[in-house]
mmCIF file of C-alpha atoms and ligand atoms in Angstrom:
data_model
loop_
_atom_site.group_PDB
_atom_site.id
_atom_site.type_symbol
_atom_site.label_atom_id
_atom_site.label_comp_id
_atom_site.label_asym_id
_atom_site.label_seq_id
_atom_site.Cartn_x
_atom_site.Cartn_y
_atom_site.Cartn_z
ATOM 1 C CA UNK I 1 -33.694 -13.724 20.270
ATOM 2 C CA UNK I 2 -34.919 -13.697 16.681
ATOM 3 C CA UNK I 3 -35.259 -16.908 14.812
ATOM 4 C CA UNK I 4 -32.629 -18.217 12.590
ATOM 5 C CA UNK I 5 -32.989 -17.462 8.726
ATOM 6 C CA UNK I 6 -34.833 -20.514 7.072
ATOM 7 C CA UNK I 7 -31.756 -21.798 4.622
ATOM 8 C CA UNK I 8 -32.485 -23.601 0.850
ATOM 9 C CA UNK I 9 -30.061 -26.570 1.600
ATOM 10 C CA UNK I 10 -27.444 -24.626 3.682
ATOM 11 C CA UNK I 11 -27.686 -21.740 1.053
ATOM 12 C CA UNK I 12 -29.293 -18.168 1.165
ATOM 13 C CA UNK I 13 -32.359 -18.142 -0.672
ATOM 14 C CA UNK I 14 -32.846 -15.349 -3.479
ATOM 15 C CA UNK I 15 -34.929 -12.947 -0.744
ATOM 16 C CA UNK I 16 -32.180 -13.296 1.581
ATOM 17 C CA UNK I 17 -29.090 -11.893 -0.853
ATOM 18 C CA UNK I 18 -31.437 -9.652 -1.334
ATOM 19 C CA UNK I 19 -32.380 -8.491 2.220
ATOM 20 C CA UNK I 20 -28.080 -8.049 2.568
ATOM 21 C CA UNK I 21 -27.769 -5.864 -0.370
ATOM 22 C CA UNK I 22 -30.485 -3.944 0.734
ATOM 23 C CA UNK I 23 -29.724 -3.792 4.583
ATOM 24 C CA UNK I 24 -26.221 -4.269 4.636
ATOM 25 C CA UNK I 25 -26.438 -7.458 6.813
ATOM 26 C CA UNK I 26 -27.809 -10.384 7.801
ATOM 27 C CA UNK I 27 -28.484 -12.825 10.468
ATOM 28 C CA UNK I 28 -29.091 -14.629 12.410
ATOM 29 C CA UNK I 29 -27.565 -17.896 10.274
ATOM 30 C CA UNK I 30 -27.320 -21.175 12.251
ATOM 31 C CA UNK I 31 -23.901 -22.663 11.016
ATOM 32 C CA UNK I 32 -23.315 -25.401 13.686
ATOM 33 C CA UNK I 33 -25.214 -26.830 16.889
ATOM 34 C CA UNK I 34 -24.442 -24.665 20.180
ATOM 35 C CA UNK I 35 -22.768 -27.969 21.197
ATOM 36 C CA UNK I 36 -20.162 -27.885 18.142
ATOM 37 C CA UNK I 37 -19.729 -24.441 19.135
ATOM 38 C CA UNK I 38 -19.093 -25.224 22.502
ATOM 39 C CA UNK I 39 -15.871 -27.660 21.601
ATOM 40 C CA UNK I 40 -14.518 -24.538 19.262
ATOM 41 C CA UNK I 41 -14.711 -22.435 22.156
ATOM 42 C CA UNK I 42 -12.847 -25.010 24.212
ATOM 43 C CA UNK I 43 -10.642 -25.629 22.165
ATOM 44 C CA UNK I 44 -9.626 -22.030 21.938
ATOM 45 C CA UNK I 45 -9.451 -21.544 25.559
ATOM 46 C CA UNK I 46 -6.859 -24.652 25.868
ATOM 47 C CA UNK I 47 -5.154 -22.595 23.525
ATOM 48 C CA UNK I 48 -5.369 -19.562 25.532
ATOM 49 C CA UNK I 49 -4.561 -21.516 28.744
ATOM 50 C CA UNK I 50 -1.378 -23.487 26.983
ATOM 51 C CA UNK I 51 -0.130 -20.296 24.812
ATOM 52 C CA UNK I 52 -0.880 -17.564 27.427
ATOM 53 C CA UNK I 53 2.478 -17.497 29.084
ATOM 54 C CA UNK I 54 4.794 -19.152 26.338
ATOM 55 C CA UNK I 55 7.843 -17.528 24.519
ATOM 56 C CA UNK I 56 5.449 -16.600 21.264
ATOM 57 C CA UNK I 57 7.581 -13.894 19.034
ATOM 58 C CA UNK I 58 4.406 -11.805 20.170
ATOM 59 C CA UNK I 59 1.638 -11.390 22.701
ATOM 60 C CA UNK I 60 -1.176 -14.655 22.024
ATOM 61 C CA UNK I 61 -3.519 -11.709 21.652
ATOM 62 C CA UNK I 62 -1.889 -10.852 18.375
ATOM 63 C CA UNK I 63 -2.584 -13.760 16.667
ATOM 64 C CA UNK I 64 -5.564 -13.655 18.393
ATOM 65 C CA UNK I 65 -6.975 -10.262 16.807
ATOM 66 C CA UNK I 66 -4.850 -10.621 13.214
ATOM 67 C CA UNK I 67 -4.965 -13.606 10.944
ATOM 68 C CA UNK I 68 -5.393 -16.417 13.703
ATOM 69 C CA UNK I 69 -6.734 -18.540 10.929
ATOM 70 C CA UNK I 70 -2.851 -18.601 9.362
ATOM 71 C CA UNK I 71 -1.532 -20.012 12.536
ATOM 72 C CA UNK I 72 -4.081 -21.945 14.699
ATOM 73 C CA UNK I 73 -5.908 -24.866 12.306
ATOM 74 C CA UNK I 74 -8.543 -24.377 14.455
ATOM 75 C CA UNK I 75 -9.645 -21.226 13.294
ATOM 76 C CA UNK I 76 -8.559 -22.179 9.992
ATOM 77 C CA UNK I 77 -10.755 -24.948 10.057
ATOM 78 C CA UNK I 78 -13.776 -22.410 11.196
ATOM 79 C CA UNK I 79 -12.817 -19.794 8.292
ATOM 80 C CA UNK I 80 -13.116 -22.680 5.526
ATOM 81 C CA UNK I 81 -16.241 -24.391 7.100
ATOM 82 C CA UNK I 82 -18.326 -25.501 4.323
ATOM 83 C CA UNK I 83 -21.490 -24.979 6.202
ATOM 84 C CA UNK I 84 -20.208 -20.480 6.073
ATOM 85 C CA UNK I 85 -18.900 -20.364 2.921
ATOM 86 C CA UNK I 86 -22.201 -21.655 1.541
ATOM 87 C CA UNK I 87 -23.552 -18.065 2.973
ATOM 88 C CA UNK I 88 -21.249 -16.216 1.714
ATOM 89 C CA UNK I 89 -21.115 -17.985 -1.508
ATOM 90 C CA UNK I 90 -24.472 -16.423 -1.738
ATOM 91 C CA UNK I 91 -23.143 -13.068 -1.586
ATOM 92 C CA UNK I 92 -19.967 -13.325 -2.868
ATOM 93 C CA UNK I 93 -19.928 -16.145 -5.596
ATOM 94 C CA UNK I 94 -18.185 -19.625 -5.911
ATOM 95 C CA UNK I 95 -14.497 -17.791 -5.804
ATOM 96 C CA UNK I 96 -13.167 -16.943 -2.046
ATOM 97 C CA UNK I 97 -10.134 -16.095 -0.279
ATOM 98 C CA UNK I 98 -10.102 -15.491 3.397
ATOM 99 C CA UNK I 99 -8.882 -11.602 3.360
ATOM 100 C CA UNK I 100 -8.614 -11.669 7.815
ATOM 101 C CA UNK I 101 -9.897 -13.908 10.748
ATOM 102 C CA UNK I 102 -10.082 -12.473 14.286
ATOM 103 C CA UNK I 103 -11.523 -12.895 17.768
ATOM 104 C CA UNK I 104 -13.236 -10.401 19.093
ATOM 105 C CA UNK I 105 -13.250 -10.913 22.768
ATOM 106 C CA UNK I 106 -15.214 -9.246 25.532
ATOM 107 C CA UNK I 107 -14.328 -10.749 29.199
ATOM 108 C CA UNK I 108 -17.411 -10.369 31.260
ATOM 109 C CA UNK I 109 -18.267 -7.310 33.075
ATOM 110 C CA UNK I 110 -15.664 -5.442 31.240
ATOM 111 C CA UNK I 111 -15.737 -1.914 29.627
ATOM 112 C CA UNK I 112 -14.258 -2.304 26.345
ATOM 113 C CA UNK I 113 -16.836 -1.520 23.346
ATOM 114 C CA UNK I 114 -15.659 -0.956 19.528
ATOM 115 C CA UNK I 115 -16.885 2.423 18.075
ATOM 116 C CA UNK I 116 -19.395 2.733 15.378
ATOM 117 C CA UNK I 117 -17.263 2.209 12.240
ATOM 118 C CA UNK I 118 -17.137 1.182 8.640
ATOM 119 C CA UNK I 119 -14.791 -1.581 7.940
ATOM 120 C CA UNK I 120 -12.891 -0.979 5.086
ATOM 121 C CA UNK I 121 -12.151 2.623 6.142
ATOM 122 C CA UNK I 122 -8.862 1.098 7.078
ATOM 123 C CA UNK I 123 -8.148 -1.677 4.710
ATOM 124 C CA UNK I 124 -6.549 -0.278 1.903
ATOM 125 C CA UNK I 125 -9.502 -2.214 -0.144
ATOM 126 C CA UNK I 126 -11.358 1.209 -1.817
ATOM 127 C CA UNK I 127 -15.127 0.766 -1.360
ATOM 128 C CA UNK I 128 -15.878 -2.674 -2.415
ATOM 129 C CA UNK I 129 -18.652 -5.192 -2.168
ATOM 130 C CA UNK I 130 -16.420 -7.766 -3.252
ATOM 131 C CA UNK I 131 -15.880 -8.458 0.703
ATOM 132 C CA UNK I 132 -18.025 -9.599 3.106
ATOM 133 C CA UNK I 133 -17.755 -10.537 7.477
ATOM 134 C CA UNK I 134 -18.935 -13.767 8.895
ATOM 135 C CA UNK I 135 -18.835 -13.030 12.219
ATOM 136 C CA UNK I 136 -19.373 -16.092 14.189
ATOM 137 C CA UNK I 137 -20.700 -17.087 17.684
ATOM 138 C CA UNK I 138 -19.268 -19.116 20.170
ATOM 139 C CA UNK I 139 -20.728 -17.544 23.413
ATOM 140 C CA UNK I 140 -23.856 -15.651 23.643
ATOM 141 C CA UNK I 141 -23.993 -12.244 21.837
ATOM 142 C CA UNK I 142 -26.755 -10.250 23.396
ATOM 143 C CA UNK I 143 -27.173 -6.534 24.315
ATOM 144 C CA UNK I 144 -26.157 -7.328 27.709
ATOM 145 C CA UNK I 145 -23.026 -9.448 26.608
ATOM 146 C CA UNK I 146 -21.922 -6.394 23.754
ATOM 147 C CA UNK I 147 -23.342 -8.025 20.602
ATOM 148 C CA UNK I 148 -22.840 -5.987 17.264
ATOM 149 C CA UNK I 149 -25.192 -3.303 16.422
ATOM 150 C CA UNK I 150 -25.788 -2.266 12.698
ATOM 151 C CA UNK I 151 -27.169 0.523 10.981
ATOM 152 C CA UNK I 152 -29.712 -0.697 8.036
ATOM 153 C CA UNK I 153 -28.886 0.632 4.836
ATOM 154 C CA UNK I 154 -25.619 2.654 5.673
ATOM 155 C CA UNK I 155 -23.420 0.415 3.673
ATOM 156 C CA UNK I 156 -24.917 2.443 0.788
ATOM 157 C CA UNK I 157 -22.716 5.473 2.229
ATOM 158 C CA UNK I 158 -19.127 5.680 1.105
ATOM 159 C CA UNK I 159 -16.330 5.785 3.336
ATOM 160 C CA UNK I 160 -17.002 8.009 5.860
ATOM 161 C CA UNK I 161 -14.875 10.287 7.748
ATOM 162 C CA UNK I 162 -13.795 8.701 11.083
ATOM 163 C CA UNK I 163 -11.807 10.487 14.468
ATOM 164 C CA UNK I 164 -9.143 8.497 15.870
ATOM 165 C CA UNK I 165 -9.895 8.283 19.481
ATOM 166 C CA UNK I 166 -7.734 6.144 20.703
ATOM 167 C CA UNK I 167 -9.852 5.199 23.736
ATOM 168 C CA UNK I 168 -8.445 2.729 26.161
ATOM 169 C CA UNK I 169 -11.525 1.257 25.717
ATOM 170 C CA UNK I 170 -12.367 0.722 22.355
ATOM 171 C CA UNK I 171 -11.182 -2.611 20.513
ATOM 172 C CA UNK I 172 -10.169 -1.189 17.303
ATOM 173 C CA UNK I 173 -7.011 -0.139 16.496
ATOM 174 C CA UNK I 174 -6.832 3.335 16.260
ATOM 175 C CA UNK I 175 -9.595 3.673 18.417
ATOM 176 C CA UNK I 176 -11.713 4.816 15.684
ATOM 177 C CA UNK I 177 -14.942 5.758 15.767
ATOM 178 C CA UNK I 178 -17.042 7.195 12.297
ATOM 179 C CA UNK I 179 -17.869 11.074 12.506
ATOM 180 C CA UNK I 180 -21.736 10.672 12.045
ATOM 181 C CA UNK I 181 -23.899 10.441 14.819
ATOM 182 C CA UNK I 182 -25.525 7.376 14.883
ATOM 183 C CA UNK I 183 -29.389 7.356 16.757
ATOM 184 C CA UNK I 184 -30.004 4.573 18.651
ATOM 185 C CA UNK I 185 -33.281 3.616 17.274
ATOM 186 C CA UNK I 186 -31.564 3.472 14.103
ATOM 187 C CA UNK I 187 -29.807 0.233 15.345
ATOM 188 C CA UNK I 188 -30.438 -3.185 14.939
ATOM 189 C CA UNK I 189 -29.020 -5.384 17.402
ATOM 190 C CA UNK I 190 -27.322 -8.363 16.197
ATOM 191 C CA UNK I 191 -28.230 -10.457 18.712
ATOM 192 C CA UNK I 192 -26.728 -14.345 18.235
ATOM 193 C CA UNK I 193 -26.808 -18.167 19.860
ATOM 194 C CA UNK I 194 -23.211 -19.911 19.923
ATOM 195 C CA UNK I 195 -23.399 -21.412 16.238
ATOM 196 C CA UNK I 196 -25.139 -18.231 14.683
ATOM 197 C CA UNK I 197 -23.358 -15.735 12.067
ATOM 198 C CA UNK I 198 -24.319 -12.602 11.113
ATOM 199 C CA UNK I 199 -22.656 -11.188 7.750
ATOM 200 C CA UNK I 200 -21.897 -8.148 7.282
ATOM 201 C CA UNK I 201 -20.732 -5.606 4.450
ATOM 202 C CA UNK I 202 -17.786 -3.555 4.632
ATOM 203 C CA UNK I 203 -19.436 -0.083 4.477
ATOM 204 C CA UNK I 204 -22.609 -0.867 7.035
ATOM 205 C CA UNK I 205 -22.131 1.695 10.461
ATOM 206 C CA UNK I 206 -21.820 -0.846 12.951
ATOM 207 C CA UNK I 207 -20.163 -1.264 16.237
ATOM 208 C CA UNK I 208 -20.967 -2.480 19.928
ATOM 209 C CA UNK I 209 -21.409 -2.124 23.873
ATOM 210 C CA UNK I 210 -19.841 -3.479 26.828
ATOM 211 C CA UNK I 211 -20.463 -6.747 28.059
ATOM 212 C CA UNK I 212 -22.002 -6.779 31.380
ATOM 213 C CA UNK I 213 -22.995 -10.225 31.571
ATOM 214 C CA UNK I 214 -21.154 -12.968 33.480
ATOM 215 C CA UNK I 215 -19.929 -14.475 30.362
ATOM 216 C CA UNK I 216 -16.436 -14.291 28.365
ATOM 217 C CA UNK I 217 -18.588 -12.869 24.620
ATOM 218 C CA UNK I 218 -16.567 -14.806 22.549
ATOM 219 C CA UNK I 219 -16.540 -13.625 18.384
ATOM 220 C CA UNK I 220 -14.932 -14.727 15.331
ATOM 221 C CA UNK I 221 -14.999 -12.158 12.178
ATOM 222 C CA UNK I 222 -13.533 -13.832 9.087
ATOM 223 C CA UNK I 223 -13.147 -11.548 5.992
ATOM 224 C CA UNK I 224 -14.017 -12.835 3.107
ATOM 225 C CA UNK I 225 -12.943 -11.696 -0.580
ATOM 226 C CA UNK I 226 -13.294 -12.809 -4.165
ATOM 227 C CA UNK I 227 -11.083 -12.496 -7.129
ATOM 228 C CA UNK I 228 -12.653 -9.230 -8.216
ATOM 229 C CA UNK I 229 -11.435 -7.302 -4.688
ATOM 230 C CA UNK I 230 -7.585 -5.314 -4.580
ATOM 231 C CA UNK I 231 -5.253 -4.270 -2.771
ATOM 232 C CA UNK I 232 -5.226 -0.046 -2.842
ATOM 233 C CA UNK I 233 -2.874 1.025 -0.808
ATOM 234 C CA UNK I 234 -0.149 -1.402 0.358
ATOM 235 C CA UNK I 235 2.474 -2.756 -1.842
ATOM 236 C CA UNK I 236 1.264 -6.396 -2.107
ATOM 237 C CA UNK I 237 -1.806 -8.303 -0.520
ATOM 238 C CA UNK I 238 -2.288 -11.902 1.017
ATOM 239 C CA UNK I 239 -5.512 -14.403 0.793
ATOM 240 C CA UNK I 240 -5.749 -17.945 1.888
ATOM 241 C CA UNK I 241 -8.172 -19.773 -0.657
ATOM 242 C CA UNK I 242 -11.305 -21.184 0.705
ATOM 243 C CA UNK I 243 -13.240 -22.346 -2.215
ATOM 244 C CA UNK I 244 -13.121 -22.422 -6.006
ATOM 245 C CA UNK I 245 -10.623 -20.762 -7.884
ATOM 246 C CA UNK I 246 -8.359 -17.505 -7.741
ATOM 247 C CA UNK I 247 -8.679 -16.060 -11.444
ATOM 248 C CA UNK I 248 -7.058 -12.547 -11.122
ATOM 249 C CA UNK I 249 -3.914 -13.835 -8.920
ATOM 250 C CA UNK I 250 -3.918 -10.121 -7.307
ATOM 251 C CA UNK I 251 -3.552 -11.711 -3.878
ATOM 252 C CA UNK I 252 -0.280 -14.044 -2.825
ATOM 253 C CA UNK I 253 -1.416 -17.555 -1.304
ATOM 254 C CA UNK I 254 -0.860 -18.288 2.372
ATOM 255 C CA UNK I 255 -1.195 -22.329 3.332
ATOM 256 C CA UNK I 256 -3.426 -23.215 5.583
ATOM 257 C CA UNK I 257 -1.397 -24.173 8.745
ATOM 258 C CA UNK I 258 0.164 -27.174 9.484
ATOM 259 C CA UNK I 259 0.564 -26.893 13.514
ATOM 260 C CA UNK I 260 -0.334 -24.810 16.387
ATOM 261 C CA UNK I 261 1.753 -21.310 16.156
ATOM 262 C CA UNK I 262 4.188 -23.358 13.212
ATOM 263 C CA UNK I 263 7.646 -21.422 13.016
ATOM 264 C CA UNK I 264 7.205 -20.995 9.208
ATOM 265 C CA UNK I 265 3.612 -19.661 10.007
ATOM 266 C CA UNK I 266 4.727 -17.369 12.382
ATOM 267 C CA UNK I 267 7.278 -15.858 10.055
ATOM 268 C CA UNK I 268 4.867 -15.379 7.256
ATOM 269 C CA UNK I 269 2.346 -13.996 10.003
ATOM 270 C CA UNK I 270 5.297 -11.012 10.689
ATOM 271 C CA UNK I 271 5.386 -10.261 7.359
ATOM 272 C CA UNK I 272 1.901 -9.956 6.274
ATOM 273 C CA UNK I 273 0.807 -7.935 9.357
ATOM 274 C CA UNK I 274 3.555 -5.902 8.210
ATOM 275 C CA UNK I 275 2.399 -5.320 4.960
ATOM 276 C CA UNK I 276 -1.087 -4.582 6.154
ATOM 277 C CA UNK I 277 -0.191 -2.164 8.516
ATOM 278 C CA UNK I 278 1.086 -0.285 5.958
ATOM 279 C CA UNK I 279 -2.167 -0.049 4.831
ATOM 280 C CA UNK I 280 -4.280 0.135 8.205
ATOM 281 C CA UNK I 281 -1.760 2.776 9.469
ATOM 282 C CA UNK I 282 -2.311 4.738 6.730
ATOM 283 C CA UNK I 283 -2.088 8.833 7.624
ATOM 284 C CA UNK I 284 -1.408 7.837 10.807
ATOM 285 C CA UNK I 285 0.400 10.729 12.972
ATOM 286 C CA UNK I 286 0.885 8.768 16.204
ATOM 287 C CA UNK I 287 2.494 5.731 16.452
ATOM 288 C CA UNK I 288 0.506 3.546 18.254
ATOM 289 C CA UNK I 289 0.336 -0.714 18.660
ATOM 290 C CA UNK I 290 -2.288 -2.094 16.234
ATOM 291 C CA UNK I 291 -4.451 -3.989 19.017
ATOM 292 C CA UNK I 292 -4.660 -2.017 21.890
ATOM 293 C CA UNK I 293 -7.058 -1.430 24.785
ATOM 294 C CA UNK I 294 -7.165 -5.357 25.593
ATOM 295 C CA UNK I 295 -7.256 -6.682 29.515
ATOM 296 C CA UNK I 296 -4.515 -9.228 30.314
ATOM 297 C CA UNK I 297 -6.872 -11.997 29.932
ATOM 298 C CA UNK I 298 -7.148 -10.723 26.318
ATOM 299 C CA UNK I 299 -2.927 -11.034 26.286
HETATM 300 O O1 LIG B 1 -17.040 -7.982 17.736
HETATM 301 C C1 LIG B 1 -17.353 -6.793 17.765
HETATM 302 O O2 LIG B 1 -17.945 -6.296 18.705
HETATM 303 C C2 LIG B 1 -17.048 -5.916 16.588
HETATM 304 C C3 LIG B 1 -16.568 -6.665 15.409
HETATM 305 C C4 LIG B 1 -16.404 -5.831 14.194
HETATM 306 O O3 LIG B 1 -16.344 -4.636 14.226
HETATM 307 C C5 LIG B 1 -16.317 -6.524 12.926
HETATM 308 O O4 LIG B 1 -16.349 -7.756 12.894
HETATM 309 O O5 LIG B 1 -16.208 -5.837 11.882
#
């Protein structure tokens, strides 16, 4: 496991920005204790115990995999941690929204993998920098547990062409998978401790394996944006603020949420994955659910 990235008072020193613009990524980032990290997972798998079978408008693995920061305060309360945005402050200045929050979860000894992909090929935000991942730990991501691999210095690619695959076993929605071949000793596994983030860019080649280890690998990638980021394709955009100031307004405000799956959440939840699908389905000839290739567990 590498060691964690020596921080200037919780904030990325000036040869760390520029290691990300120069690799695309960075890690690993020690946010919290393993311990803290430990509760956050708990308390998401109460959540998954109590919610699992419950009369939710959708699945629990739709909030889950879109926007669970706009209707559990738990992940909320992860997205706005002081202790991330001071990373991505680094990279993304004092303004920023939360863009997207979701779990990426591998049960163990399970075959699902996500393809080697660029983000924003589907999210109707052009090819910005003005975004950046924080993709947290809060189970072990190792090569045997199906930790992230990236691909130094491919963020300086534009969008790529991608095949929809839609594999039973890949995470991502369409399947997708980018039409380059991708070496393996041009990887860089992203190997993490619970507490550890890696961030990411939008346009860095990255995906990862299955997780053969006896552990659940448990991930949360939060999407950050700033002011100077819009909205390409679909008709309107949403942000939640999580520091500093919203000077262009090109986003609508969501609230952070006031309860566990709140009814007024919920609603607003509907209609923003609505108007992002719009954008994420994009071209799209088959119709096909935006989460798919999930085990029960995952439901
Ligand atoms: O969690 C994973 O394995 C992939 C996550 C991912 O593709 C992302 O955060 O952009």
């Amino acid at each position: 496991m590498p060691q964690p990235l020596s921080l200037d008072h919780g904030h990325l020193t000036a040869d760390q920005r520029n290691r990300y613009w120069s690799d695309g990524f960075l890690f690993p980032i020690q946010i919290m204790s393993p311990e803290e990290a430990a509760e956050t997972r708990a308390g998401l798998e109460q959540i998954e115990r109590d919610w699992l079978a419950t009369d939710l408008p959708k699945p629990l693995m739709t909030y889950k995999r879109n926007h669970a920061h706009m209707v559990m305060p738990l992940a909320a309360k992860l997205a706005r941690d002081p202790r991330i945005l001071n990373a991505v402050q680094g990279i993304l200045g004092p303004d920023l929204m939360i863009w997207s929050a979701e779990f990426f979860i591998k049960e163990p000894h399970t075959k699902h993998v996500v393809g080697m992909h660029q983000d924003l090929t589907y999210w109707g935000l052009g090819e910005t920098s003005d975004q950046v991942t924080a993709w947290v730990a809060l189970s072990p991501a190792t090569i045997d547990s199906g930790c992230m691999d990236f691909v130094k210095g491919s963020h300086k690619n534009p969008i790529m062409p991608h095949n929809d695959t839609f594999s039973e076993t890949n995470l991502l929605s369409r399947g997708q998978e980018i039409a380059v071949d991708v070496r393996d000793e041009d990887k860089t596994h992203i190997e993490l401790q619970p507490g550890q983030i890696s961030l990411h860019h939008g346009l860095t080649f990255h995906g990862s394996g299955p997780n053969i280890s006896d552990d659940r690998r448990i991930g949360f990638a939060i999407r950050y944006i700033n002011p100077n980021a819009r909205q390409e394709v679909a008709d309107r955009d949403y942000a939640m603020m999580a520091r500093g100031t919203d000077t262009s307004g090109a986003f609508v405000h969501v609230p952070t949420p006031t309860g566990l799956f709140a009814t007024e959440a919920l609603a607003l939840h509907h209609e923003i994955q609505t108007e992002q699908t719009k954008a994420l389905a994009e071209g799209l000839k088959k119709d096909v659910s935006l989460y798919q290739g999930l085990t029960a567990a995952n439901d």
